[in-house]
mmCIF file of C-alpha atoms in Angstrom:
data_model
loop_
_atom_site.group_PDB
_atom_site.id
_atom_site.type_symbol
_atom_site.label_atom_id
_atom_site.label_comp_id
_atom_site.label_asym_id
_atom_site.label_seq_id
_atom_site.Cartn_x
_atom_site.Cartn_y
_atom_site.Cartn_z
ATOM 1 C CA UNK A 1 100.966 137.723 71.118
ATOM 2 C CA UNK A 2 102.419 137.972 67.817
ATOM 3 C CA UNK A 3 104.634 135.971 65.775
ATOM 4 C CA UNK A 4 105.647 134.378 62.329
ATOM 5 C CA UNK A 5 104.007 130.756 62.938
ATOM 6 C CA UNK A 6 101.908 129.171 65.385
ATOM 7 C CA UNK A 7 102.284 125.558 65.405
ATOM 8 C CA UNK A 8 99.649 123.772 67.396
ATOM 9 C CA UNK A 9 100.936 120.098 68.829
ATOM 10 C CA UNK A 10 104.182 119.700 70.338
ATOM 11 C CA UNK A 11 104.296 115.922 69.629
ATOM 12 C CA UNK A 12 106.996 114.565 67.354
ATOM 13 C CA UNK A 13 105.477 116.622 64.837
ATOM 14 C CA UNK A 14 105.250 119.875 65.893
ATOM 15 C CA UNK A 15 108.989 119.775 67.318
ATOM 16 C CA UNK A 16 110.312 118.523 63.753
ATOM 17 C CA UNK A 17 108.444 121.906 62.387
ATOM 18 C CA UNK A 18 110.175 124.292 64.555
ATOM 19 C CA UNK A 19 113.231 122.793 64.651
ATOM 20 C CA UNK A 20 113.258 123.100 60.678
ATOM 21 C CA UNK A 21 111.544 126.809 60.940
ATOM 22 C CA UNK A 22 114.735 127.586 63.386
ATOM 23 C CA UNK A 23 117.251 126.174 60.868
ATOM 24 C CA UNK A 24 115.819 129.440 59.091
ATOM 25 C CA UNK A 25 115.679 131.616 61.427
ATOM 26 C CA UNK A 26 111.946 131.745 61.572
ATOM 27 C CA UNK A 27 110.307 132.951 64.837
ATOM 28 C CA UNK A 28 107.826 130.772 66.037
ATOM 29 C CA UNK A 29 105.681 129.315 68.752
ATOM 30 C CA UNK A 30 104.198 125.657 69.714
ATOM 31 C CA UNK A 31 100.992 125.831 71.583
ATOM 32 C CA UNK A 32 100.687 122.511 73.152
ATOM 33 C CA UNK A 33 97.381 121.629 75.080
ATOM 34 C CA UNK A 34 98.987 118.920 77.211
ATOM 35 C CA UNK A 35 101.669 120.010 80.270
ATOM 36 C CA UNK A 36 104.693 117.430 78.116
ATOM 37 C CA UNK A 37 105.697 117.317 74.600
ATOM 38 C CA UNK A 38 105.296 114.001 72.853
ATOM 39 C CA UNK A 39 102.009 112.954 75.484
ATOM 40 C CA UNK A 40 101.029 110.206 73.136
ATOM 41 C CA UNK A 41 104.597 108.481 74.017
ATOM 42 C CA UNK A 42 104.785 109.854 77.493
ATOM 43 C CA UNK A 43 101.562 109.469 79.106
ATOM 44 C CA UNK A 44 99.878 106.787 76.504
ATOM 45 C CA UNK A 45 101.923 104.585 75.341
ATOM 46 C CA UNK A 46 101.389 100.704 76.646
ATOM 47 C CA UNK A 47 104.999 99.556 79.078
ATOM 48 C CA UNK A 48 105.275 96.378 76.694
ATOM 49 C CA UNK A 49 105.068 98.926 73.329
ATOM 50 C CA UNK A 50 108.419 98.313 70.836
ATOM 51 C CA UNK A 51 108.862 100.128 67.930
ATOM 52 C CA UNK A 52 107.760 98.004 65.268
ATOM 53 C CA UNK A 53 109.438 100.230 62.484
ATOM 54 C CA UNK A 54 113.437 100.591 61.825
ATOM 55 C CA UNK A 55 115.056 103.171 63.422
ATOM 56 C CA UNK A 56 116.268 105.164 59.871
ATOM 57 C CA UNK A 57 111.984 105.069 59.946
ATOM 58 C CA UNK A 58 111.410 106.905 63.188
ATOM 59 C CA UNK A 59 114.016 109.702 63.436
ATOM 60 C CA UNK A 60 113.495 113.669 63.359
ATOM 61 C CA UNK A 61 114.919 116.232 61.158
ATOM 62 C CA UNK A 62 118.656 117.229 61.819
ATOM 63 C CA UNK A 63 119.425 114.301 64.823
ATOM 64 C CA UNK A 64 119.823 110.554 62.874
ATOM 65 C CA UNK A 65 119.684 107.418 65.605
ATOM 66 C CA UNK A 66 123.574 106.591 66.564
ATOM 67 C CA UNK A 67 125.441 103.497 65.518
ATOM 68 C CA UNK A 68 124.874 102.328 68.799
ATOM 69 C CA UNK A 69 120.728 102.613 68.853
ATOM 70 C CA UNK A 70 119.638 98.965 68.058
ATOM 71 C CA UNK A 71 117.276 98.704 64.983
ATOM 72 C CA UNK A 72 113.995 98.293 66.609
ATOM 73 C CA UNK A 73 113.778 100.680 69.691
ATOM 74 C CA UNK A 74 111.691 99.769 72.916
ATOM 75 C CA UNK A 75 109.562 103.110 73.865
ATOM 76 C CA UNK A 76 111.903 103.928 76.635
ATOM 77 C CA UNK A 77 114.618 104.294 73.963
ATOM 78 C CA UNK A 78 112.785 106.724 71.809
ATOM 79 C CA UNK A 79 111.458 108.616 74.040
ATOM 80 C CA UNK A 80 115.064 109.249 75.611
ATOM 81 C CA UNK A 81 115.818 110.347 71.883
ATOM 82 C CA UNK A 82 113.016 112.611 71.873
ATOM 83 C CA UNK A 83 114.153 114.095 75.171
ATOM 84 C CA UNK A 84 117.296 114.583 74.054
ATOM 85 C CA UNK A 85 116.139 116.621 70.800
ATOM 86 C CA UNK A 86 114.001 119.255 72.726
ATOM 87 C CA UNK A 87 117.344 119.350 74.696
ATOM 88 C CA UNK A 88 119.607 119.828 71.812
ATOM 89 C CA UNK A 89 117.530 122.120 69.695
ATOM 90 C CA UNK A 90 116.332 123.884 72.746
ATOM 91 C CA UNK A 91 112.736 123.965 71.869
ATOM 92 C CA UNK A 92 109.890 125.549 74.491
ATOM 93 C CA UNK A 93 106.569 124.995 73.618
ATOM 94 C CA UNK A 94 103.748 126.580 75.759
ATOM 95 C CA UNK A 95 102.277 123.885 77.551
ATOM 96 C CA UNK A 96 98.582 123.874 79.231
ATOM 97 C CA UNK A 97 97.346 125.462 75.779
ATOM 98 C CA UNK A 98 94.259 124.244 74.494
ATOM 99 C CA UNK A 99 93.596 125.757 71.408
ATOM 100 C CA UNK A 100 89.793 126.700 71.007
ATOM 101 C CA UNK A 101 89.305 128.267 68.293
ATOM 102 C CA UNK A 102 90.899 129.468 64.649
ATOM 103 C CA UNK A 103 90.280 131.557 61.953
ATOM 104 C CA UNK A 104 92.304 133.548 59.220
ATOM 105 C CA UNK A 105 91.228 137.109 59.463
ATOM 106 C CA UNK A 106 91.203 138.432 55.536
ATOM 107 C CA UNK A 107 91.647 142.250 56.731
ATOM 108 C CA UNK A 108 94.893 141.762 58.003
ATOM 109 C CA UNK A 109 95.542 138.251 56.308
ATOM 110 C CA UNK A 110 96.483 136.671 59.408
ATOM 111 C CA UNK A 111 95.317 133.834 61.418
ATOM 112 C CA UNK A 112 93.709 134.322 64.984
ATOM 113 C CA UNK A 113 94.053 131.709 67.733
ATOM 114 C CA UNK A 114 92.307 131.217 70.728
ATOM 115 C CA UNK A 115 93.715 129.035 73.433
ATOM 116 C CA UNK A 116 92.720 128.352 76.875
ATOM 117 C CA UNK A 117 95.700 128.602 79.530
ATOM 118 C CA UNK A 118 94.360 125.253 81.305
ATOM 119 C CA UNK A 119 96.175 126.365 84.674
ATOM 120 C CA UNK A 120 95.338 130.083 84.808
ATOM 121 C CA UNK A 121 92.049 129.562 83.238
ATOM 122 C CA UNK A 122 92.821 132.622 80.859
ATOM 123 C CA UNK A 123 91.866 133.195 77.471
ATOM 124 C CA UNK A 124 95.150 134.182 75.680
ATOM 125 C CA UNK A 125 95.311 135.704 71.734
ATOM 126 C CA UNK A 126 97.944 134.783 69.490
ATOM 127 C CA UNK A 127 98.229 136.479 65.564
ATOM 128 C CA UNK A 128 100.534 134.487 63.059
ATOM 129 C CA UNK A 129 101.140 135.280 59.530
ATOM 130 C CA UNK A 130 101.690 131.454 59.279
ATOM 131 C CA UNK A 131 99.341 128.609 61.187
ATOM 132 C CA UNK A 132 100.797 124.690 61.478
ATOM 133 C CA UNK A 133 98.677 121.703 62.464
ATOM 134 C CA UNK A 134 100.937 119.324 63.581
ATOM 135 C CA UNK A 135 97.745 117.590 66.343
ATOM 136 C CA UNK A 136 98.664 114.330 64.259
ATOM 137 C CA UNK A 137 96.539 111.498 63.211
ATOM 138 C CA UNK A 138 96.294 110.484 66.950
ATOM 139 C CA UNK A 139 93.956 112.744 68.278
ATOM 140 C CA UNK A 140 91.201 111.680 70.073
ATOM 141 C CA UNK A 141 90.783 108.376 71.467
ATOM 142 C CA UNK A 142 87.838 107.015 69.457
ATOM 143 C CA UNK A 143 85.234 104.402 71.485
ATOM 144 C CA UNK A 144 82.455 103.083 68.562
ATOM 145 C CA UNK A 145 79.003 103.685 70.019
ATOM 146 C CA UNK A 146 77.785 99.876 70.825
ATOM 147 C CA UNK A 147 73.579 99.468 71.939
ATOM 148 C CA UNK A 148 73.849 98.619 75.496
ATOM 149 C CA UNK A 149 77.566 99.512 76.073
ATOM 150 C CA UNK A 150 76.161 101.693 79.592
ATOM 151 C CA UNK A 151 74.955 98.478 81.300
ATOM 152 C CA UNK A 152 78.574 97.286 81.011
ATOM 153 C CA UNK A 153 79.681 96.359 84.333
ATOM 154 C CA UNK A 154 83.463 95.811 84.181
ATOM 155 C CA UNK A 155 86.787 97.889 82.858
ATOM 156 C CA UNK A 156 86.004 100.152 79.790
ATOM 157 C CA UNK A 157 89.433 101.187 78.148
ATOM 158 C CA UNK A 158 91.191 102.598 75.124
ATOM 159 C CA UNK A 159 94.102 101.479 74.220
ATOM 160 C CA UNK A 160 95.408 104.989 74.829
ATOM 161 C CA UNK A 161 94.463 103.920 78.420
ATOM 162 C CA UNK A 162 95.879 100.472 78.446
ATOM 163 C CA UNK A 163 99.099 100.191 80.356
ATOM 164 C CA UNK A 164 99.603 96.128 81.196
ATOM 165 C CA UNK A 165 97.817 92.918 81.567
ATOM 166 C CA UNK A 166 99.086 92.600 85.356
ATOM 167 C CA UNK A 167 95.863 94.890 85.319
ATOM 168 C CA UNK A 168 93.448 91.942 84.247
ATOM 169 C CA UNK A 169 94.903 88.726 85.069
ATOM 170 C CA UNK A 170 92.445 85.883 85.455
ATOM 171 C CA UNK A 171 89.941 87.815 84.220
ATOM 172 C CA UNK A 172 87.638 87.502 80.693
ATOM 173 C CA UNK A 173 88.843 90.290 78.621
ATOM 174 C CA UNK A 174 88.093 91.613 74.573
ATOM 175 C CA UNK A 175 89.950 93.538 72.544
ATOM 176 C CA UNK A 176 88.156 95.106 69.826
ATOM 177 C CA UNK A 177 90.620 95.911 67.342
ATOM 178 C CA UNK A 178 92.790 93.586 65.051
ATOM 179 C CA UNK A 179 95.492 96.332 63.812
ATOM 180 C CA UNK A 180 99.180 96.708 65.894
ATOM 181 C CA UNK A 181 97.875 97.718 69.000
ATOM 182 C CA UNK A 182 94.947 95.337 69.065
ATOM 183 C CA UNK A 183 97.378 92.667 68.749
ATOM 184 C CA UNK A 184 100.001 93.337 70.879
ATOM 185 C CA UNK A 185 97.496 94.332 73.592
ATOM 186 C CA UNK A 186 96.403 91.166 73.156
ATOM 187 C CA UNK A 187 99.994 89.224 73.423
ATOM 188 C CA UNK A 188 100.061 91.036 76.697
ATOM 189 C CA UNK A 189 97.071 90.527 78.170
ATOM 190 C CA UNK A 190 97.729 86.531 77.403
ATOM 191 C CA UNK A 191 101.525 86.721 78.516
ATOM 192 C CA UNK A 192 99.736 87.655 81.975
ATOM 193 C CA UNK A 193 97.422 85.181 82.521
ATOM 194 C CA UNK A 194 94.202 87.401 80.991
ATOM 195 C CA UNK A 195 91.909 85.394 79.204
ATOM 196 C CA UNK A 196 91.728 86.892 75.939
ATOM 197 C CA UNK A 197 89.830 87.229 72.809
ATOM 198 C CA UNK A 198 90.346 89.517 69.792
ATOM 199 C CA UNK A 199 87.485 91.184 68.197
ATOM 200 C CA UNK A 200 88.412 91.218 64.151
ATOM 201 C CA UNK A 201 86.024 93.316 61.709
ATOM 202 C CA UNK A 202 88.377 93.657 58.705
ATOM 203 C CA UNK A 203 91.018 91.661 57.033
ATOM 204 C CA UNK A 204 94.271 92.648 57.712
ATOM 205 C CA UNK A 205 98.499 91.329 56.625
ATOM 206 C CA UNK A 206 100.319 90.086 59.161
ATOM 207 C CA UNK A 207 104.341 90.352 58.514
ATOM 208 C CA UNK A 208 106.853 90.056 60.816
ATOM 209 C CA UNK A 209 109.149 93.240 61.690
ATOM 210 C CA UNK A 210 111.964 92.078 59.555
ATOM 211 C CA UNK A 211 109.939 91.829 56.306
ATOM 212 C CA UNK A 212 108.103 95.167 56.661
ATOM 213 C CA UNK A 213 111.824 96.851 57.318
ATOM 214 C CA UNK A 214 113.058 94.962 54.196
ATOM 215 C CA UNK A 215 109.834 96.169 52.201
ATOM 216 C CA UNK A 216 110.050 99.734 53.383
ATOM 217 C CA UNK A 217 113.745 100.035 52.113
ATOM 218 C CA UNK A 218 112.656 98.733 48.608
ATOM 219 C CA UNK A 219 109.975 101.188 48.738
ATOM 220 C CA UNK A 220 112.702 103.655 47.768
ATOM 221 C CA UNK A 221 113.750 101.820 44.333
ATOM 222 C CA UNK A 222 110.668 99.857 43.496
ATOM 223 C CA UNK A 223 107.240 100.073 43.222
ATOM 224 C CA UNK A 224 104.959 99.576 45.940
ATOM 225 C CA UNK A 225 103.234 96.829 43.668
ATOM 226 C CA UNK A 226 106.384 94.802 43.891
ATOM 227 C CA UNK A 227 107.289 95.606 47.012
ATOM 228 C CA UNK A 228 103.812 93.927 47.794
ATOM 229 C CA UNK A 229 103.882 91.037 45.872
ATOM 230 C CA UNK A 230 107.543 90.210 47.518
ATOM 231 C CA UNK A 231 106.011 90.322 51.059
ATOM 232 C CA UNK A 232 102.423 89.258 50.893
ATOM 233 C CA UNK A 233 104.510 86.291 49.551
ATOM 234 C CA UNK A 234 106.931 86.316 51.926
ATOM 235 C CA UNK A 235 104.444 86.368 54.385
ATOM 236 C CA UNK A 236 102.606 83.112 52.950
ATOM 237 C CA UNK A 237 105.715 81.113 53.298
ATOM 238 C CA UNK A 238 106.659 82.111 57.045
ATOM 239 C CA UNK A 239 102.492 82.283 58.207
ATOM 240 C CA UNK A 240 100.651 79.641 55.897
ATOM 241 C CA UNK A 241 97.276 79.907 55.435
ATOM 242 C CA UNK A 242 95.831 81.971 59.006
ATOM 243 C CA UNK A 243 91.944 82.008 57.374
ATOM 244 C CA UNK A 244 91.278 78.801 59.591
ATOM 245 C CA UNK A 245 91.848 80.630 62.935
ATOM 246 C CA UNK A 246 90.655 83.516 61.825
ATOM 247 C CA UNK A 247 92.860 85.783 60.346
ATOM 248 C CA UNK A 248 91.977 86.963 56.407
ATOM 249 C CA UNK A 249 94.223 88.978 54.111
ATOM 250 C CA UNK A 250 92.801 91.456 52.193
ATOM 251 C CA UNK A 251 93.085 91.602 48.017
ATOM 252 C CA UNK A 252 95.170 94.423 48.239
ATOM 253 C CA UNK A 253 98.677 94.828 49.335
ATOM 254 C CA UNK A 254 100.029 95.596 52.673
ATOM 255 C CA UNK A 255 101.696 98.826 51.673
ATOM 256 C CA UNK A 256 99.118 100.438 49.057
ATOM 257 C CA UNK A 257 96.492 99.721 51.732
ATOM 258 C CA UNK A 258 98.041 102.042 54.159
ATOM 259 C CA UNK A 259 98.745 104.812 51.412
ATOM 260 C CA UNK A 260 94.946 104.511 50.367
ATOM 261 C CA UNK A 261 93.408 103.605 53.833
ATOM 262 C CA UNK A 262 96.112 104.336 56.440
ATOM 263 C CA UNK A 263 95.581 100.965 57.985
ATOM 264 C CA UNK A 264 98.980 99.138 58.452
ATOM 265 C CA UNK A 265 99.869 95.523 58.557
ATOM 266 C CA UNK A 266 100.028 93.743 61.750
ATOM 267 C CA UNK A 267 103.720 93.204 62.725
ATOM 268 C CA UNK A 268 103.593 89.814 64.604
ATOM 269 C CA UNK A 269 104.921 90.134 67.767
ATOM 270 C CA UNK A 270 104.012 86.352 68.900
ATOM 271 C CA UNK A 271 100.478 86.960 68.663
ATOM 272 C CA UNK A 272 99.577 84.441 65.788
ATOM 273 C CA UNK A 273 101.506 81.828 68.020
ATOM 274 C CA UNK A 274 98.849 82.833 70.895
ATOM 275 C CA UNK A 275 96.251 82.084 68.404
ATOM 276 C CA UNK A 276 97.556 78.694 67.181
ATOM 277 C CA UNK A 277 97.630 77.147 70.006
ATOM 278 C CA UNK A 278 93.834 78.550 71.097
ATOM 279 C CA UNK A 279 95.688 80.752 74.113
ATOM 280 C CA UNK A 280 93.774 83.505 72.408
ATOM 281 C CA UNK A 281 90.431 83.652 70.747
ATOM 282 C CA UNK A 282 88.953 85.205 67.406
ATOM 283 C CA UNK A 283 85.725 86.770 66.734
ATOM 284 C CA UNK A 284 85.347 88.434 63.138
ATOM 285 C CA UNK A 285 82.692 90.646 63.003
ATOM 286 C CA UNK A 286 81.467 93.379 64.921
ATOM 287 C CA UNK A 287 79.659 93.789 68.368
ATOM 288 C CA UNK A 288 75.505 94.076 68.542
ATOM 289 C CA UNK A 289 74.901 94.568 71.586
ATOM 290 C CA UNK A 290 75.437 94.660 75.446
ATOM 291 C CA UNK A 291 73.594 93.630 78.318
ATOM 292 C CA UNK A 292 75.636 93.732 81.492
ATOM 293 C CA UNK A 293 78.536 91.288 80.855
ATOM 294 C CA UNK A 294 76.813 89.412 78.286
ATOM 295 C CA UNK A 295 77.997 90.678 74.753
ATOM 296 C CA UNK A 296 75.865 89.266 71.723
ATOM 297 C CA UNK A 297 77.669 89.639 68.564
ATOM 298 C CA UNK A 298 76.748 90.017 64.729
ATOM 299 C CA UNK A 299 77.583 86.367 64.301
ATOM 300 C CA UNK A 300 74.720 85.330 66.964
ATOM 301 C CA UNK A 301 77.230 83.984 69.266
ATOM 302 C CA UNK A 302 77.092 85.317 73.140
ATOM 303 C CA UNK A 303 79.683 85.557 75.605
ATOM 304 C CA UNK A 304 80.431 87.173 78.962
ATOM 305 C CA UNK A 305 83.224 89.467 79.591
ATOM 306 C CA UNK A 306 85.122 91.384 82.512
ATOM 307 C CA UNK A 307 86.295 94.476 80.789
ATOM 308 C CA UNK A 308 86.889 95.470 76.865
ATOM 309 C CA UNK A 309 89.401 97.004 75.399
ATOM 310 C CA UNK A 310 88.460 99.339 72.384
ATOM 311 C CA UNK A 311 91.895 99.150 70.537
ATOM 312 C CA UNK A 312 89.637 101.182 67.321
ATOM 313 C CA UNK A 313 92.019 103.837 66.789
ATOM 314 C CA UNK A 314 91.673 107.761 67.038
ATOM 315 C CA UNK A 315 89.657 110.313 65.157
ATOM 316 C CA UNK A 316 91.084 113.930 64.141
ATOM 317 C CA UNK A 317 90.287 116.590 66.650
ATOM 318 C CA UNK A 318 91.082 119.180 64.459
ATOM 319 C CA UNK A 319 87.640 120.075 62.599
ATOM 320 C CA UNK A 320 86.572 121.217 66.053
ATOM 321 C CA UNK A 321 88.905 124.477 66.683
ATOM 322 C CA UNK A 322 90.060 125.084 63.020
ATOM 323 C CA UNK A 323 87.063 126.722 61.772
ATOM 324 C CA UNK A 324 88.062 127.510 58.772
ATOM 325 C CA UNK A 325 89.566 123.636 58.305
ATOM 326 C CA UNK A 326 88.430 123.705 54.618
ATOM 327 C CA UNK A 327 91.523 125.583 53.847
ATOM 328 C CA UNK A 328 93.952 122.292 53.859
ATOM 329 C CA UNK A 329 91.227 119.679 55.775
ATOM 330 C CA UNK A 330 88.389 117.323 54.885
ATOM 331 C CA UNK A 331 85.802 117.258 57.254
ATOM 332 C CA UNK A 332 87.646 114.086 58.631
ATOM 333 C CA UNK A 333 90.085 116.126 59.652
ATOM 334 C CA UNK A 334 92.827 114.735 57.250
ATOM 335 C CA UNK A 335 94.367 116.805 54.345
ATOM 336 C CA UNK A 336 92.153 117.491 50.924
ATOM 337 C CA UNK A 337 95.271 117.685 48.867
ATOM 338 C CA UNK A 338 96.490 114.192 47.660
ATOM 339 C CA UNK A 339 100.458 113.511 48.059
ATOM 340 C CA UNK A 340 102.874 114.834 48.019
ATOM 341 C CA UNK A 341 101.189 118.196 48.230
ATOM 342 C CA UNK A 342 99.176 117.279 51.076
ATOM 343 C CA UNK A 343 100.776 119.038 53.971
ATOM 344 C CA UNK A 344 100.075 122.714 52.540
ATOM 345 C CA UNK A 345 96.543 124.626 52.338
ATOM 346 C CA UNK A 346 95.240 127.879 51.174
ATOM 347 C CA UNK A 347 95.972 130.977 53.465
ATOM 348 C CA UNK A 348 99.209 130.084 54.176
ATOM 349 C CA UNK A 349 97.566 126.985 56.212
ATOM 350 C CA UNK A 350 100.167 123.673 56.430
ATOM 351 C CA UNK A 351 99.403 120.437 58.628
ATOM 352 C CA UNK A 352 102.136 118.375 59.581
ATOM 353 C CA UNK A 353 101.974 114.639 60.488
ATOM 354 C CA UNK A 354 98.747 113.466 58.464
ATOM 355 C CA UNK A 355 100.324 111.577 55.728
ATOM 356 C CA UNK A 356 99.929 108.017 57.321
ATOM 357 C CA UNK A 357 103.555 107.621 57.146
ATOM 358 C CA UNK A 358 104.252 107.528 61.116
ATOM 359 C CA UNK A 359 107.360 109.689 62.277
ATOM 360 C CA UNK A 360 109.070 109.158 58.567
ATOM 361 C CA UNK A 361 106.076 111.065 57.337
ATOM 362 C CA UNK A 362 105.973 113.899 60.051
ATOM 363 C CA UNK A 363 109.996 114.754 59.448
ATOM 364 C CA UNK A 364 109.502 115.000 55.789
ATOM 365 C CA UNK A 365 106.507 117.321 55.812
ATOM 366 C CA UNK A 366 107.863 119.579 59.066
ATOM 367 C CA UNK A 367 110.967 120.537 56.316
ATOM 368 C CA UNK A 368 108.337 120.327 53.554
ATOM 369 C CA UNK A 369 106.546 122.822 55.262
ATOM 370 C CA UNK A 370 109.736 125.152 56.881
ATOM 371 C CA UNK A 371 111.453 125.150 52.884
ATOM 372 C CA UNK A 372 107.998 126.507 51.871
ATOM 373 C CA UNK A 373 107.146 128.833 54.146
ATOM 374 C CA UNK A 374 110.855 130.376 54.142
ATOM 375 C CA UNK A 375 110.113 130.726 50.703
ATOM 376 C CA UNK A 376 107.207 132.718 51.195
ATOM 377 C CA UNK A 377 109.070 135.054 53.127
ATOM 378 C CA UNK A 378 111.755 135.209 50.865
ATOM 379 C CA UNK A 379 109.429 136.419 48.043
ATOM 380 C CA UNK A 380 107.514 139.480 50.727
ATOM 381 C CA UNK A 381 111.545 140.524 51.483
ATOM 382 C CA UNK A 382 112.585 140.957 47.678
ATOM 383 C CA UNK A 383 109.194 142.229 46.611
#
C-alpha cells in the first residue's frame, strides 16, 4: 500500500498526528499493533487511576475539555474523551498491525514498512514518503532482571498488569517502584487490606495535585528555576521533613528533573498518610536477591513476600523494528535532537510523544510535526 505518512501507534499520540495531518489534507495511515486505539488507557490502566495532571494538560489537538469536565479527570472520563475524538475526527487506524520492520529505501527515498496482520497472519507492505513514531514512551513493560527472581513462588506483575488490591488482600505484597504509579499502587493495595511495602531506589518530590497544576501554569511565564523553588518550598511547608520514614528529595527541582531525566514528582494521593502512620512500609535500596518468598535486599535486611509488583516503568520498543532508528533515535529509543527540535529526524523521519511532557507534549509535537511536513510538501508542489 501506498500513501503520504505512515504513523505507527494509534495511542493518544498517533491520533493527535493524523488528526493534524487531516486538518491539511494529508493522506495518511495509523498502523496500530493492538486491536483498540489508546491500549495503554483501555486495557492497562489500574480501575483506581485519576489523572493527576489538569485537564488544559491532557487534551488533544482541535477538541479542548468542556466547562463541564472537572479539573482532574478519573480514567473513565478521559477515555470517554478519547472515544469521542476518534468519533468526531473520524479516524481508522488499522488495528492487529505489528510493525516488524523499517527502513528508508534511498532509490526511491521512501520508507518501507513491514507489519504483521496479527489475525490473518499476513505479511502486508506499506511505502510512505513520510514515517511517524508516535509508539510513545510507554512501550514495553520493563521487569529489572533480579538473581533468583524464577524461584519466586507468588504473583509476578507490572504495573501495566495491575488492576486492584481486591486482588491481594491479606496478603504480603512489594511494590518496587517509588514514582506515581508505585505510589498509588501502593495506596490501593493498603486501602484493601494488602499488606504493603514500597521498594524506593531513588529520591523523588512529592507535591500534591494542586501545587504541580499551579507550577505547570507558571511554567508558561517563569522559569522552571522559580517555578521550583516556589514548590519544593511549598512542598516543605504542607509535607515537613519525609527523610525519617523514608522518603528523600533530590538536589534538583521537581520540574528540571523531569525535563533532564523524565522522572516526575510523586503527586500524593494519600500515600504519605499510609506511611505516617506505618500502614505502609519503606525499603530504599534495591533488591539482591530471591529465594522462594524470601527476598534479601542491598541493605541486608530479609523479608518474605506473596507477590511483587514491578511498578519500574517501560523501555522504548522502537530500536527493535526501526532499523534505521539513528535517523531521529538514540539507541534508547528516545529522540537524539534536544528540544524543541526533538520530534523531527533525517529522511523525513518525525516521532511523536517522546518529549516527557505526557499528553501536553504529544499534542504539541503531532501539529509540530503535521505544520512541518505540510511544509515539505508545499516546497515539492511549487518546485
Amino acid at each position: 500500500m501506498k500513501t503520504v505518512v505512515v504513523i505507527v501507534g494509534a495511542g493518544p499520540a498517533g491520533l493527535a498526528t493524523s488528526v493534524c495531518l487531516n486538518q491539511h489534507s494529508i493522506p495518511n495511515v495509523i498502523l496500530e499493533k493492538e486491536d483498540i486505539y489508546a491500549s495503554l488507557w483501555k486495557k492497562r490502566a489500574y480501575d483506581r487511576l485519576k489523572l493527576h495532571l489538569a485537564k488544559e494538560f491532557c487534551q488533544l489537538p482541535f477538541m479542548p475539555h468542556g466547562r463541564d469536565v472537572p479539573t482532574f479527570m478519573p480514567k473513565e472520563l478521559f477515555v470517554n474523551y478519547l472515544d469521542a475524538y476518534v468519533a468526531r475526527f473520524d479516524i481508522n487506524p488499522r488495528y492487529n498491525r505489528a510493525v516488524k520492520s523499517s527502513t528508508f529505501d534511498e532509490s526511491n527515498n521512501k520508507w518501507r514498512v513491514e507489519a504483521e496482520n496479527t489475525v490473518t497472519g499476513e505479511t502486508e507492505e506499506y511505502w510512505s514518503e513520510f514515517l511517524v513514531v508516535a509508539t510513545g514512551e510507554n512501550g514495553d513493560g520493563n521487569i529489572p532482571m533480579v538473581k533468583g527472581i524464577e524461584t519466586f513462588p507468588g504473583e509476578i506483575v507490572h504495573s501495566s498488569g495491575y488492576k486492584s488490591g481486591l486482588d491481594f488482600k491479606d496478603k504480603n505484597v512489594l511494590v518496587v517502584g517509588g514514582g506515581n504509579s508505585g505510589m498509588e499502587i501502593c495506596f490501593d493495595l493498603c486501602n484493601f487490606g494488602a499488606k504493603t511495602t514500597v521498594l524506593i531506589r531513588t529520591p523523588r518530590h512529592v507535591v500534591t495535585k494542586e501545587v504541580i497544576h499551579l507550577g505547570m501554569s507558571l511554567l508558561k511565564y517563569v522559569p522552571v528555576t522559580m517555578v521550583d523553588t516556589m514548590v519544593t518550598t511549598m512542598a516543605k511547608i504542607l509535607y515537613g521533613d519525609l527523610s525519617k520514614y523514608g522518603l528523600f528529595r533530590p538536589k534538583q527541582g521537581p520540574f528540571a528533573t523531569k525535563l533532564s531525566t523524565g522522572k516526575a514528582p510523586v503527586i500524593d494521593v494519600g500515600t504519605v498518610e499510609k506511611i505516617r502512620h506505618g500502614e505502609i512500609q519503606v525499603i530504599n535500596g534495591g533488591i539482591g536477591s530471591i529465594n522462594g518468598k524470601t527476598l534479601t535486599f542491598e541493605n541486608g535486611l530479609e523479608q518474605d513476600f506473596d507477590a511483587i509488583v514491578f511498578a519500574t516503568g517501560y523501555k522504548s520498543s522502537v530500536c527493535n523494528w526501526l532499523e534505521d532508528y539513528e535517523y531521529v533515535m538514540k539507541k534508547d529509543g528516545f529522540p537524539k535532537t534536544p528540544m524543541p527540535k526533538h520530534w523531527k529526524g533525517e529522511k523525513n523521519l518525525y516521532c511523536v510523544g517522546f518529549s516527557r511532557k505526557g499528553i501536553a507534549g504529544a499534542a504539541e509535537d503531532a501539529m509540530s510535526v503535521a505544520d512541518d511536513i505540510r511544509s515539505i510538501l508545499a516546497t515539492i508542489k511549487s518546485s
